[in-house]
Amino acid sequence: RGDSAVADRTVDSICPYCGVGCQLTYHVKDEQILFVEGRNGPSNQGRLCVKGRFGFDYPNHPARLTRPLIRREGVPKGMDPGFDPANPLTHFREASWEEALDLAANGLTGLKAAHGPDALAGFGSAKCSNEEAWLFQKLVRTGFGSNHVDHCTRLCHASSVAALMECLGSGAVTASFMQALQADVVILTGCNPAVNHPVAATYFKQAARNGTRLIILDPRGQALDAYAWRSVRFTPGGDVALYNAMLHVIVAEKLYDPAYIDAHTEGFEALATSVVDMTPEAMAPLCGVDPGTICELARAYAGAERAMIFWGMGISQHVHGTDNARCLISLALACGHTGRPGTGLHPLRGQNNVQGASDAGLIPMVLPDYQPVGDAQLRAAFEELWNTPLDATSGLTVVEIMDAILAGTIKGMYILGENPAMSDPDLHHARQALAALEHLVVQDLFVTETAQFADVILPASAWPEKEGTVTNTNRQVQLGRAAVAPPGEAKPDWWIIQEIARRFGLVWDYAHPREVFAEMKQGMHSLDHISWERLEDEGSVTYPCPADDAPGADVVFSDAFPRAGGRAKFSPTRPLPPDEPVDADYPTVLTTGRLLEHWHTGAMTRRSRVLDDLEPEAAASLAPAELGRLGVAPGESITIATRRGTITLVARADPRMPEGMVFVPFAFVEAAANLLTNPALDPFGKIPEFKYAACRLSPAVS
Ligand code: SF4
C-alpha cells in the first residue's frame, strides 16, 4: 500500500482470471502496474482473491513475446525438451508484422484454395474480449468459410449449456450467485468455489452464516464443508444415480410443486415414470450415499421456500455431463425453484469470458446468441449483416478437430489464446495432431506449449493492455480498460484478427473495439439496451436488460421460458457407468482440475511471481491412507499411469480426498495431467471425461 504514494494514475478494469468477474483498479506508474485493488463491483463488492490481487505481473515476464516469430527452416514441429520459451530464437526467427501476417494468412488461404473450406479450423479464446470473440468467429465463418470454430467452453461447460438449451431454451444462468444470500437452501455440487470461484465462495459463506442451509455434494471434501449444513461424499461417477434418487423421493412423497409444474413446464409425467424404479435403496450402491441421507437431501431441497443449485465441472466433465445437468434442472423445475429471488440454476462459469465468448458465437453449431447454424431464417439475418453466404452445417468441436487433423481433413489452424497442447485430453494424441498440421498460426502472449508447434507466432496483448467487454458467470457485461501499453511490437488481438481477415479478402475497417460492439448489437438481442457508453458510465450491466435506463435482470424466467410455448422441459435420464471404469489393472480414479493459485494451463499464473512462488510445482493429492498403502510419505514422488500415459510428480496428503482417488492439477507442463486423461466425449456437449479416468499409482523409481 505504500506504493500508492508513487502511482501516477489508476485504471478501472476487470480481473482476467475466473468467471466471477471481479472489478478491480490497477495502480500504474511508468507503464508498470504497481498493485491492484478490488472495486465495488456487483459481483465482488471490493473483494479479490489471490489471483486477482497478485496475479498481475505476468505481462512483464521475461519470456513475453514482443515481436512476431516465424519457425526456422528445418526445425521440426513439436515440444523439444531443450526449447526455452524465454529464448525462442533457437527455433524461431523474428519477423516484421507484414512478413508474419502475410505468411500466416497465405498458409491458410493456400490450404483453403487447394482443399476447400473444411481444411481450416480456428480455436478462439475465453480469455479474449467479447469483441475479439465476435471477430474471430466472424473470420472463420466468413473468411475460412466453415463453422469449424470452437474454444475452451468445449472443455468446461458445453454439457451444461446443452442441457440448459434443451430444457430451458437458454444456456446462461437463471440467477446470479448473489441470490444465494436470499436462498433458504443452496446446493453446491461438482464445484469447489473456494478454489475456483473464490469471491463467489464468500457469498456462500455469508449465506450460511445468515442461516441458509448449504448442501455440498461431491466425491471430494472442500474448504466450504466447514460452512455446510450437510456435506455428502458420493462415489465418483455416481452423480446421476444420486440426483435421480432425490427426484424419486420428491415424486414418491409428492414434494413437488404441482402449480409451478402445470404453469411452466412440460414432460413431468415422463420424468415421474422414469424415476419410479430409481429408489434411494436401488441407487445407493451406485452413488455410495445411504438411502436415509438421500431422503433427507431431497426433503430439504424440495421443502425450501427458496433454493438454488450451483455446479461446476465436476458435473459437466463426464460422458454423462449433459445427463448430470438435466437432473439438476429437473430438481429445480419439479420444486418450482426458478424465476424468483433466491431460486435458480447456476453453472459457475470458468474463464473470465467463457460466457461472453459463447454468447458471441465461438461455438461450431450456433451463431451468436446461440442461433443454430442450420436454421435458414436465423442464418439469413447474419448473411445480411455480414453480406456473405454462410455454411449451414455445424462445425467440428475441439476434440473432433484434433481427430480430423489426424484423419487428414483439417490441414491448417489459427489458434488464438488457447493451449490445446496442455488442455486437451490424451495429450499424446493432441500433440500428434498439432504436429501434423501443414500450417499453424498461434496468437498469444508467450511461446506456449501449443505455440511450439506453430509456423507463425503473433504477439498479442494481455488483458491489462486492452479495451473490451467481458461477460461473467452472472450475465454481467463489464468493461475492461487498458492500464498499460503492450510491450515492443505486441498488438491488440482485434487488430491482428482484422489483419488476417483483410488478407482473406474481407473488407474490415474497425478502428476501435466499440465499433465491433456496435456491430454485435445488430446480431445479438441479448445486448439490447446495453451500449458501450452505458458501460463506460456504469461499468457493468446485466443482460437481459429491459430498457436503456433500467438495471438488467438478476433473476430470469419469472413468467416464461424462451422455448416454444414458454414452457421448460423435463429431460429424464438413466445412470451410466464412466467410460473407463476402474478395474484390477487400473484400480484408482484420476480426477483433474485447477488450483487456487494456478489458472487453467498456467500460461499466465506460472509466469506470475507471487502465484508461482505459492505453488511452484505439480503435486498429486491423495488421502493419507492411500499414501500409506503405497508406502510413500508426503513430499515423495509417485508415478501415475493410465492407458494413455505416465507422469511422475510429488505426492501431497489431503484428508479431503476419498480413498481410491487421486487429484492432479493440469497447470504444470512438467507433469502434464492431460497426458493421462480420457478423450471419451459426452454425446451431447462433446465434452471429455476429465473428471474420471482409471489409473494406477506406484512409488516413483528414483
Ligand atoms: Fe479474479 Fe475470480 Fe479471484 Fe475474482 S474470484 S479476483 S475474478 S480470479
CSV table of C-alpha atoms in Angstrom, one decimal, residues 101-117 119-120 143-144 411-412 438-439 441 503-504:
chain,number,residue,atom,x,y,z
A,101,LEU,CA,0.9,-11.7,-41.3
A,102,ASP,CA,1.4,-12.5,-45.0
A,103,LEU,CA,2.9,-15.8,-44.1
A,104,ALA,CA,0.2,-16.6,-41.6
A,105,ALA,CA,-2.6,-15.7,-43.9
A,106,ASN,CA,-1.1,-17.1,-47.1
A,107,GLY,CA,-0.6,-20.5,-45.5
A,108,LEU,CA,-4.3,-20.6,-44.6
A,109,THR,CA,-5.7,-19.2,-47.8
A,110,GLY,CA,-3.5,-21.6,-49.8
A,111,LEU,CA,-4.9,-24.6,-47.9
A,112,LYS,CA,-8.4,-23.3,-48.5
A,113,ALA,CA,-7.8,-22.9,-52.2
A,114,ALA,CA,-6.3,-26.3,-52.5
A,115,HIS,CA,-8.6,-28.3,-50.3
A,116,GLY,CA,-11.7,-26.2,-49.6
A,117,PRO,CA,-13.1,-24.5,-46.5
A,119,ALA,CA,-9.4,-27.9,-44.5
A,120,LEU,CA,-9.3,-25.0,-41.9
A,143,GLY,CA,-13.3,-16.0,-44.3
A,144,PHE,CA,-12.4,-19.6,-43.8
A,411,LYS,CA,-4.8,-29.1,-42.5
A,412,GLY,CA,-4.5,-25.6,-41.2
A,438,GLU,CA,0.5,-28.3,-42.5
A,439,HIS,CA,0.1,-24.7,-41.3
A,441,VAL,CA,-0.8,-19.8,-36.7
A,503,ARG,CA,-5.6,-11.0,-46.2
A,504,PHE,CA,-8.6,-13.3,-46.7
